[in-house]
XYZ file of C-alpha atoms in Angstrom:
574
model
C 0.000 0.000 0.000
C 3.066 2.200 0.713
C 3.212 4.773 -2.045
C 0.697 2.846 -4.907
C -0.916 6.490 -5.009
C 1.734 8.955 -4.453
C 5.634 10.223 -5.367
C 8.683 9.070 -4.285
C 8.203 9.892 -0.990
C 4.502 8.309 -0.846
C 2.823 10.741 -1.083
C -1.118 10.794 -1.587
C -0.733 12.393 -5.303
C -3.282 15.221 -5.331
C -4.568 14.303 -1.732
C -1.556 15.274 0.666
C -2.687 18.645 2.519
C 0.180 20.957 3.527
C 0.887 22.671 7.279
C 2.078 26.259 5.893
C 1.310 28.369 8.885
C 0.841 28.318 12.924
C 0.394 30.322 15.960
C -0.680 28.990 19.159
C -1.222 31.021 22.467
C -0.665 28.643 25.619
C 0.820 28.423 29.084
C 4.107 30.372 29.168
C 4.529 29.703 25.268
C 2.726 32.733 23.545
C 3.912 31.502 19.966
C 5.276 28.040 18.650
C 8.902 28.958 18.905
C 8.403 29.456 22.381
C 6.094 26.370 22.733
C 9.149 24.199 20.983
C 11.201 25.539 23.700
C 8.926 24.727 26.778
C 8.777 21.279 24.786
C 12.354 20.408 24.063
C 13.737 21.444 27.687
C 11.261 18.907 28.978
C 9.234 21.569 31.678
C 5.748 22.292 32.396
C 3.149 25.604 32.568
C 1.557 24.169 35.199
C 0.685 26.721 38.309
C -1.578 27.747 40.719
C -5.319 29.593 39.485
C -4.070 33.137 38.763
C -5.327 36.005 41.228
C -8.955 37.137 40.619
C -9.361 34.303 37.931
C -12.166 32.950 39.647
C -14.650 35.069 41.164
C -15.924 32.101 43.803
C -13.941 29.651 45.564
C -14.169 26.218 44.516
C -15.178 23.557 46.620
C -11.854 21.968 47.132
C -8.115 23.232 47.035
C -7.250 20.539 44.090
C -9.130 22.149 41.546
C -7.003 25.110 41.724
C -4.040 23.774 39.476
C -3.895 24.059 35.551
C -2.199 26.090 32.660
C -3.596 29.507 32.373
C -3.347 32.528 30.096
C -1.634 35.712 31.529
C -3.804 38.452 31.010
C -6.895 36.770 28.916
C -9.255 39.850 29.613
C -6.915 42.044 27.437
C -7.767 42.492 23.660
C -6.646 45.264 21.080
C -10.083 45.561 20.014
C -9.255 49.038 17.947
C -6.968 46.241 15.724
C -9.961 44.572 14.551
C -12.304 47.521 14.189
C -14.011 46.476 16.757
C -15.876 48.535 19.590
C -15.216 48.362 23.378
C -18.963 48.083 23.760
C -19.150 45.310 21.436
C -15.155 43.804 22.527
C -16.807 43.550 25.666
C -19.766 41.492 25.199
C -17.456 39.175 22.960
C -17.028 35.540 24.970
C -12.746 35.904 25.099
C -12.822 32.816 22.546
C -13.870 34.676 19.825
C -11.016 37.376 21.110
C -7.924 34.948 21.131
C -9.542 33.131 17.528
C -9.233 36.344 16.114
C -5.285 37.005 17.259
C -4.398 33.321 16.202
C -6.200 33.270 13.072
C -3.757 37.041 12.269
C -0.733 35.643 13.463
C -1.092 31.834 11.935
C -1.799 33.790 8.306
C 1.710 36.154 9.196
C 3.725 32.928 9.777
C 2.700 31.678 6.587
C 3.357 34.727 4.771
C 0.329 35.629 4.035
C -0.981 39.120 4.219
C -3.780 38.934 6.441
C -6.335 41.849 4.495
C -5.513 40.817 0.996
C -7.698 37.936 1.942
C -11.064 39.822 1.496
C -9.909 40.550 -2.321
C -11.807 36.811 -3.534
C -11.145 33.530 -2.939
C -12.288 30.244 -0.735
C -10.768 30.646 2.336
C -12.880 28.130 5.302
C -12.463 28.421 8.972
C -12.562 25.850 11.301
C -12.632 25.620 14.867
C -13.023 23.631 17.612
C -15.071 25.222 21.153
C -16.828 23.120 23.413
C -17.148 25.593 26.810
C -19.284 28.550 27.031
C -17.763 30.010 30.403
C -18.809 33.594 29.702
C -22.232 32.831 29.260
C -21.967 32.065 32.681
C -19.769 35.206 33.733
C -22.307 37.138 31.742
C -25.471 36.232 33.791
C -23.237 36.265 36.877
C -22.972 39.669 36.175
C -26.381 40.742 36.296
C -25.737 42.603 32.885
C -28.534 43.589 30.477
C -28.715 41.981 27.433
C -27.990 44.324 24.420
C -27.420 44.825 20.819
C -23.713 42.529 20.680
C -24.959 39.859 23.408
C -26.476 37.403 21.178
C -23.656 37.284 18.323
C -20.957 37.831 21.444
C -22.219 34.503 23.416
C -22.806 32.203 20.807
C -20.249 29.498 20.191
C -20.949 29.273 16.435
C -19.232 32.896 16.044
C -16.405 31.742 17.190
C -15.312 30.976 13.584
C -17.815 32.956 12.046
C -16.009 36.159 13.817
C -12.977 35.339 12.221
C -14.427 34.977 8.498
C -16.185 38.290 9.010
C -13.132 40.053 10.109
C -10.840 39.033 7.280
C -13.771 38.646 4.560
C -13.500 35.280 4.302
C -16.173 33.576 1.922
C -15.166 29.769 2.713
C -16.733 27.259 4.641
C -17.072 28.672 8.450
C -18.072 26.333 11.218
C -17.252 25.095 15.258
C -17.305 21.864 15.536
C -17.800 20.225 18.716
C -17.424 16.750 19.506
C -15.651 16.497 23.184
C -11.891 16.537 23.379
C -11.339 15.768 19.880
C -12.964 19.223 18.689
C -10.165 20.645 16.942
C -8.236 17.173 15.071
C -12.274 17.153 14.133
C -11.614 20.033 12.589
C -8.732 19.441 11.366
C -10.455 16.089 9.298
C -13.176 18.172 8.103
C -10.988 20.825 6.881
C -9.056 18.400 4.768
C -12.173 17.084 3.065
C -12.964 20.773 1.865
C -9.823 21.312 0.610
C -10.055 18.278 -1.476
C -13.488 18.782 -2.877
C -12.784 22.196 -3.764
C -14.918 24.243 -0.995
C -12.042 25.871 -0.158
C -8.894 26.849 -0.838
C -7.090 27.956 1.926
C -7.968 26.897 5.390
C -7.569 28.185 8.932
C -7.750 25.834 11.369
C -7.686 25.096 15.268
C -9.477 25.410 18.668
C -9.830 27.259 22.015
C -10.487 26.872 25.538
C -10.810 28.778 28.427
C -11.112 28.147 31.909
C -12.872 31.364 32.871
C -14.726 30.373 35.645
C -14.546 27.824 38.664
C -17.893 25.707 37.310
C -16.139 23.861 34.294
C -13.371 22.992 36.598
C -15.778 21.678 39.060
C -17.708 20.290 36.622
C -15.085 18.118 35.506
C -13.993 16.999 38.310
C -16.855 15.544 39.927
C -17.585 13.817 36.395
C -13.811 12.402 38.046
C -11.501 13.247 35.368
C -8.822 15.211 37.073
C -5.951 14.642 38.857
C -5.924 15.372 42.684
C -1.891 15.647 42.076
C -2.497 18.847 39.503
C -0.421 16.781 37.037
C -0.807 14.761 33.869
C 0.631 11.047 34.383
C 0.417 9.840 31.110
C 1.021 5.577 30.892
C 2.078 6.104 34.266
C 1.444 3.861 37.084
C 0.204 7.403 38.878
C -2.050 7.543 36.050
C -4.937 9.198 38.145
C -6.880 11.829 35.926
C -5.905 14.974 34.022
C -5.102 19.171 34.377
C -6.914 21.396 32.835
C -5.143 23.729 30.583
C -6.088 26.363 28.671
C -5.363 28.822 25.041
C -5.422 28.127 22.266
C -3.363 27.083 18.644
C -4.303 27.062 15.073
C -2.938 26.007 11.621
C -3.416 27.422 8.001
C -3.830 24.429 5.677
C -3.232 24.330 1.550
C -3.267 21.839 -0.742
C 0.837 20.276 -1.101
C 0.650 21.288 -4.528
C -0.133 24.692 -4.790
C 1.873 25.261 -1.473
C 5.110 23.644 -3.367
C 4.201 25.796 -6.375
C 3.885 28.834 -4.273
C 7.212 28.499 -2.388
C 5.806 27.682 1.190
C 7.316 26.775 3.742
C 6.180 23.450 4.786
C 6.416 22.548 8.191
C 4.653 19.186 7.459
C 1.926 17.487 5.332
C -1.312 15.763 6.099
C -0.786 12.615 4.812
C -4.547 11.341 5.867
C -6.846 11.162 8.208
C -9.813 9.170 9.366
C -12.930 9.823 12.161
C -15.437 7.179 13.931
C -17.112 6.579 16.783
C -16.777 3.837 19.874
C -20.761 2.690 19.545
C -21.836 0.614 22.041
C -19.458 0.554 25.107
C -20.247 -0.439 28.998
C -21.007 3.016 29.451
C -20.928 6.598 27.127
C -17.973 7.650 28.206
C -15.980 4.912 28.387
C -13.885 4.610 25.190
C -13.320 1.295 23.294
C -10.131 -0.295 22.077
C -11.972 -1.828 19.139
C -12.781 1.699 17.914
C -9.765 3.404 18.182
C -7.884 0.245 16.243
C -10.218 0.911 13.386
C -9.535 4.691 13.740
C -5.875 3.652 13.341
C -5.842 1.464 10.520
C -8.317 3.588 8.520
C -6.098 7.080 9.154
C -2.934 4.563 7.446
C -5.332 3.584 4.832
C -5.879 6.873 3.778
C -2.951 8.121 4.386
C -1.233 5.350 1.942
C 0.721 5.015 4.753
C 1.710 1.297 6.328
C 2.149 0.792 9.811
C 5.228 0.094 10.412
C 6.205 3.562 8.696
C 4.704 5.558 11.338
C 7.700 6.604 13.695
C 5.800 8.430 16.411
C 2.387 9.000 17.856
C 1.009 12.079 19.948
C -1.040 10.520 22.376
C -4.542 12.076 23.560
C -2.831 10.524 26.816
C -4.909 12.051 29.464
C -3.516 10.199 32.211
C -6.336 8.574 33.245
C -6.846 5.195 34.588
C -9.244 3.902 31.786
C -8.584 5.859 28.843
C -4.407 5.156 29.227
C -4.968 1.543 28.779
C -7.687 1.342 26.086
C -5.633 3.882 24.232
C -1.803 1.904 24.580
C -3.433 -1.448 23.675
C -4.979 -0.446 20.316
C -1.737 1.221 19.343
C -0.568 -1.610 20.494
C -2.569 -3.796 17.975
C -2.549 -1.940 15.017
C 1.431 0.388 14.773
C 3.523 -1.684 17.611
C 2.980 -4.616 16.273
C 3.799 -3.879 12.419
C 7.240 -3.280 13.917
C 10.240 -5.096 14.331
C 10.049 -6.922 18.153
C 12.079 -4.866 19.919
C 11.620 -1.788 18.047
C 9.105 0.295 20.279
C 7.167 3.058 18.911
C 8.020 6.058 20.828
C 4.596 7.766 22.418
C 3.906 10.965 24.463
C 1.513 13.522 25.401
C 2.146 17.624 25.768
C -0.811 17.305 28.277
C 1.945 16.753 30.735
C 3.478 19.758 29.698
C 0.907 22.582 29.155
C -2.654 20.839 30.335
C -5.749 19.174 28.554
C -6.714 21.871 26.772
C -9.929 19.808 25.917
C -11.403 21.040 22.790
C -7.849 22.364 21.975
C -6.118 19.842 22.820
C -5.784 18.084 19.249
C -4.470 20.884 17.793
C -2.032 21.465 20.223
C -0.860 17.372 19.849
C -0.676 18.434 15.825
C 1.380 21.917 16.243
C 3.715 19.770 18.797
C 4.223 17.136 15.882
C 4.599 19.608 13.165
C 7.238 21.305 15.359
C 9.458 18.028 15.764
C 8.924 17.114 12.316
C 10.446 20.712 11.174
C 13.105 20.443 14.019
C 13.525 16.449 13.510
C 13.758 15.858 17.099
C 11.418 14.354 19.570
C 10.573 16.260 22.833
C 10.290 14.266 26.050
C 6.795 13.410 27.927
C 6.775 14.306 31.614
C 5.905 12.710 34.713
C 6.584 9.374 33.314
C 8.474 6.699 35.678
C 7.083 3.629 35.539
C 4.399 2.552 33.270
C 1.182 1.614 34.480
C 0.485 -2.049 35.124
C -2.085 -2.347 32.995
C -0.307 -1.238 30.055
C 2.490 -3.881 29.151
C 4.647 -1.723 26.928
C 7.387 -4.736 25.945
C 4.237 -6.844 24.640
C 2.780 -3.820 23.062
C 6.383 -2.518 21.351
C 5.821 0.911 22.737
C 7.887 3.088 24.690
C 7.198 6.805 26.269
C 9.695 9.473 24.895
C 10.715 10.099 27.933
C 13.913 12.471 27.112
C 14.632 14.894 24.204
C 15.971 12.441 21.086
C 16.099 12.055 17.490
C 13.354 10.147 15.536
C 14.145 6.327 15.065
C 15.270 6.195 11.938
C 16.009 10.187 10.102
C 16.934 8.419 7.043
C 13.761 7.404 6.345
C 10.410 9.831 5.885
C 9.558 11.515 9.103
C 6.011 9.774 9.430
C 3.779 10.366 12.917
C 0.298 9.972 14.171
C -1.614 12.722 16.171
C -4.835 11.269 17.794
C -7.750 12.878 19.673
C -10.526 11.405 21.613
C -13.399 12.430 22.805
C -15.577 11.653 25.959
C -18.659 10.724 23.954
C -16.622 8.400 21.780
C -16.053 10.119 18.714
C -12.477 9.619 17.862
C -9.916 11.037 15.106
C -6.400 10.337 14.613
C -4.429 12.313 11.518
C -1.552 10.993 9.751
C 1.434 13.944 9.360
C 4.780 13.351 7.298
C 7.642 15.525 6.118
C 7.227 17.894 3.008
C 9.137 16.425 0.113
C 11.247 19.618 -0.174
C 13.208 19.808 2.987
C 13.191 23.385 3.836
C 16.628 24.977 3.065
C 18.057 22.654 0.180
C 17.125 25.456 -2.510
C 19.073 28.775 -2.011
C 21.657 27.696 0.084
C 24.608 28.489 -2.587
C 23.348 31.958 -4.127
C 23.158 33.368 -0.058
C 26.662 31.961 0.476
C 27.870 33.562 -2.456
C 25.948 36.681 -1.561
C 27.636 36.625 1.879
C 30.736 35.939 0.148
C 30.416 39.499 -1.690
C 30.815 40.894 1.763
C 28.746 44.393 1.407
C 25.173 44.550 2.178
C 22.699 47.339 0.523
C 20.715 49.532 1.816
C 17.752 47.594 2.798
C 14.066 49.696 3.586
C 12.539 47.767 6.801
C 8.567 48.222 6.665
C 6.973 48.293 10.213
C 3.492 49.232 10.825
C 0.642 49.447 13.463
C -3.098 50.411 13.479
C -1.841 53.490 16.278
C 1.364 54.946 17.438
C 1.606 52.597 20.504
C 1.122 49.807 17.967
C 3.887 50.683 15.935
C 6.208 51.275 18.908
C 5.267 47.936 20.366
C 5.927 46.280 16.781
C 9.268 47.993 16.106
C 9.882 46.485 19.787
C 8.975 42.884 18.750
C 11.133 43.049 15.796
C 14.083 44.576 17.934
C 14.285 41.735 20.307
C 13.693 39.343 17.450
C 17.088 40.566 15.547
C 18.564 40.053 19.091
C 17.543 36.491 19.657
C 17.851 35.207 15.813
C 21.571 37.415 14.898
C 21.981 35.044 11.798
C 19.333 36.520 9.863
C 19.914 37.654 5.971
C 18.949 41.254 6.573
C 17.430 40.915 2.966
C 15.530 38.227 3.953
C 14.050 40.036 7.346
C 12.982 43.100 4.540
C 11.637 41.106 1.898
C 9.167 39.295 4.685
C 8.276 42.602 5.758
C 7.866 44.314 2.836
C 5.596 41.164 1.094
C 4.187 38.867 3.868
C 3.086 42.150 6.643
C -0.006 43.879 5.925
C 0.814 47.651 5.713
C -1.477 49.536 8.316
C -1.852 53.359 9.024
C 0.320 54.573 11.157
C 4.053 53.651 9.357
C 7.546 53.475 9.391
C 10.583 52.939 7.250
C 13.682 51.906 8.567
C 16.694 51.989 6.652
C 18.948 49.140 7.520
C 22.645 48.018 6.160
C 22.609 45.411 8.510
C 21.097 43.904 11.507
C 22.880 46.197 13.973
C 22.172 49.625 12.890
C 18.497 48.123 12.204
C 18.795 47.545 16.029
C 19.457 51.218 16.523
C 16.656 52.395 14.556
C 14.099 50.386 15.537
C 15.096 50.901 19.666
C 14.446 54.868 18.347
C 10.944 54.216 16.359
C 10.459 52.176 19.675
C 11.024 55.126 22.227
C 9.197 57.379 19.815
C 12.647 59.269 19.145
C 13.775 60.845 15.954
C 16.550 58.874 13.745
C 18.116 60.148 10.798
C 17.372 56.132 9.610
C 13.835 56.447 9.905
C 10.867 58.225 8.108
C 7.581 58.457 9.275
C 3.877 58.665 8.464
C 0.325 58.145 8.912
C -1.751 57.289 6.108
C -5.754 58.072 5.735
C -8.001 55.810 6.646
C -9.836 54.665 2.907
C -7.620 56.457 0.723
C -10.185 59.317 0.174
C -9.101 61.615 -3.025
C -10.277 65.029 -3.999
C -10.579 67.232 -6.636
C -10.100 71.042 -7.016
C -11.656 72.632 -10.378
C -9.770 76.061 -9.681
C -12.898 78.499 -11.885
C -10.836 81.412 -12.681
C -13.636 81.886 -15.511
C -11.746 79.392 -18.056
C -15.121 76.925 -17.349
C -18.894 76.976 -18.995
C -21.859 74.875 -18.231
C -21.845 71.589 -20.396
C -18.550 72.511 -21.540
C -17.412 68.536 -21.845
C -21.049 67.586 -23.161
C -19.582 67.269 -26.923
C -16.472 65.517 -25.873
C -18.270 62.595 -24.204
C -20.842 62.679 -26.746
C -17.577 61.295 -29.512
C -15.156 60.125 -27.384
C -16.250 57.148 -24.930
C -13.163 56.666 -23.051
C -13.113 60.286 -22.048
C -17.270 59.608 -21.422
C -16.398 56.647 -18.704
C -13.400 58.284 -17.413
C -15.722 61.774 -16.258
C -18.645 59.111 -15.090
C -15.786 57.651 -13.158
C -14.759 60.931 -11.679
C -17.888 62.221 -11.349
């Protein structure tokens, strides 16, 4: 089955979806680079409830662990055109899928408000809580104009379309903890039938109030430890987490064609349901082996090529063994005895972010892929007794590592479950063009050359503080990344930025006089390397006709009457 439908690689000809774009806003990792780092030095976001988080006290002192936002009541509303009065009646999930949606389009290079110029771009998020409904009657407030559209969990996505013009397919999907992978399936299936062509993808959750929390944990799910003990003997329940992460999908081909960057490729993907079970919520190992083996089958992928799996891995003493034995059936034992699969979970690093959490399992794999190493799993010592991992061929990536075999293609699973049974697992691989391959001589022999040109550096905001604060960003960016091409830092500016009102030009001959100017357009001081400018909101024009008695009435009647260009360039005008 390996590669009967695809290249030389094995890939799905004409199927394979490409990851061209992410963003993700979680515990102590406000963007994926930071994510990858919280990942790769093996630590957790897990912490006390923040101050004022929760308005009532919760019933017991173990529901106060998880992995929170900083700051989740702030939002630049002005940056979307939105009110305050309406930013305020907006649940805080629509807020953060608005800021993910901007910065996962950025990171693809993709200018954000040439979107609304045409074209089939489809949203797709997962949701599942509704906290501020319940802050909002808490509150005594009156309804009003924005409360309907800001409290219903369908706008969610819908927000997001509106804001960017989108004219794709626009939904929240909600099936449990596998919400967002959900998504993730469905938004595959429209970019293969053509709906759209360009998806955004991924899914939020926010622990806003103490109810959900307590909610969940006397349904028993969490862990009385605040951790995550995933195939653990602990094993006994999950965190909560919270934040968010989303991905911009595009067909492989037309990503390839357009000079993407790939950070890895949907190879397939497949979606069920556990059916009759000894009770609703108790998940089946007969469904997710059929999960498994139909995600492979569509993926043209066999078993034994898949090198790692992201575990849902909640930690829990039911779903842990179901979940181990039908990998188990269906990926350890296509392998070579002795050659375990390596599993793990970044529950155990930032929380079950429960209707995110599939997402956050994908943007995890699409990191290692791109970084080609494996991150290590936390909390793991011994496994649990229940889950024979030397019978089963798997083993928890417990420390930071490469994949098994890097000669081979990177090939790993990413599987979500949720509570009501339905299940998903996705199929991710490496793009066939490594990133960096192409281009490598001409910048060496550029470097070679040894000058550098004056380069223009583009930075914008929608106000003077948000200039200042993005001149700032990019400052501390040259500081932590000093290798950068400064042609390539003002080519991504210039082309992949969208260019709002309130501007500025730096002009840079390399990365440390860049410094300089942009730590002056930061302090609002003047700089002999920068100009400055606001520009008018619509682009209004106007015209003078000066008089000075030169004019009569119906002067340009005769004109238009034999010359029709001039006749639809005066109806233009006029």
């Amino acid at each position: 089955m390996n590669g009967e439908r695809g290249d030389e690689k094995g890939l799905p000809a004409g199927e394979a979806i490409a990851v061209v774009g992410l963003s993700c806003r979680l515990p102590q990792a406000a963007d994926p680079e930071s994510f990858w780092r919280l990942l790769r030095a093996g630590t957790d976001a897990i912490t006390e409830v923040p101050e004022g988080r929760w308005s009532s006290a919760t019933p017991t002192g173990r529901t106060r662990r998880g992995g929170f936002l900083d700051h989740v009541d702030r939002f630049d509303a002005g940056f979307f055109r939105i009110s305050p009065r309406e930013a305020t009646a907006m649940d805080p999930q629509q807020r953060l899928t608005l800021e993910l949606g901007w910065e996962a389009l950025e990171d693809a290079g993709i200018v954000p408000t040439d979107l609304a110029a045409g074209g089939r771009v489809g949203v797709f998020m997962g949701a599942i809580w509704d906290d501020y409904v319940t802050l909002f009657h808490r509150s005594a407030t009156e309804a009003g104009e924005h409360t309907l559209t800001g409290l219903s969990r369908s706008i969610i996505a819908n927000r997001l379309s509106y804001a960017l013009g989108l004219r794709g397919p626009s939904m929240v999907v909600d099936t449990g903890q596998s919400s967002s992978l959900v998504a993730v399936h469905l938004a595959c299936q429209s970019l293969r039938r053509g709906e759209a062509e360009l998806a955004l993808v991924g899914g939020v959750n926010l622990n806003l109030v103490a109810e959900s929390t307590v909610t969940t944990e006397e349904f028993g799910a969490l862990s009385p430890d605040g951790r995550c003990f995933t195939f653990d003997a602990r094993a006994n329940g999950y965190v909560r987490g919270e934040g968010g992460g989303m991905v911009i999908l595009k067909p492989l081909a037309a990503a390839l064609a357009d000079g993407d960057r790939v950070y890895c490729v949907v190879r397939g993907s497949a979606l069920n349901n556990d059916g009759p079970s000894t009770a609703m919520t108790v998940p089946t190992t007969a469904g997710q082996e059929d999960v498994l083996r139909r995600a492979c089958a569509d993926a043209a992928v066999h078993p034994s090529d898949v090198q790692y799996v992201e575990l849902h891995g909640t930690g829990t003493k039911v779903g842990d063994p179901v979940e181990a034995a039908a990998l188990g059936a269906v990926l350890g034992a296509a392998r070579e005895p002795g050659s375990p699969l390596p599993v793990g979970s970044a529950k155990t690093n930032v929380g079950h972010l429960e209707a995110g959490a599939g997402i956050v399992g994908l943007i995890k794999t699409a990191l290692a892929i791109e970084h080609r190493e494996l991150p290590p799993s936390l909390n793991f010592e011994r496994p649990n007794p229940d889950i024979p991992l030397d019978a089963l061929n798997l083993r928890v990536q417990s420390d930071l590592g490469p994949w098994p075999d890097d000669l081979r293609p990177l090939i790993a699973g990413v599987s979500s479950f949720g509570m009501g049974g339905t299940n998903c697992h996705v199929v991710l691989g490496e793009s066939p063009v490594r990133a960096g391959t192409a281009g490598e001589s001409e910048s060496e022999s550029e470097s070679d050359q040894g000058s550098t040109p004056v380069l223009p550096w583009l930075v914008s905001g929608r106000t003077e503080a948000g200039l200042r604060a993005q001149a700032e960003r990019l400052r501390s960016f040259l500081e932590a990344e000093p290798g950068l091409r400064p042609v390539d830092v003002a080519y991504s500016l210039a082309t992949t930025r969208a260019a709002l009102e309130y501007r500025a030009v730096v002009a840079s001959d390399g990365a440390e006089s860049a410094r300089a100017a942009l730590a002056a357009v930061s302090a609002g001081q003047p700089s002999a390397s920068v100009a400055r400018g606001t520009v008018a909101r619509g682009g209004l024009s106007a015209f003078l006709f000066s008089g000075q008695g030169s004019q009569r009435l119906g002067m340009g009647r005769e004109l238009a009457g034999v010359f029709p260009v001039f006749a639809a360039a005066l109806d233009a005008v006029c």
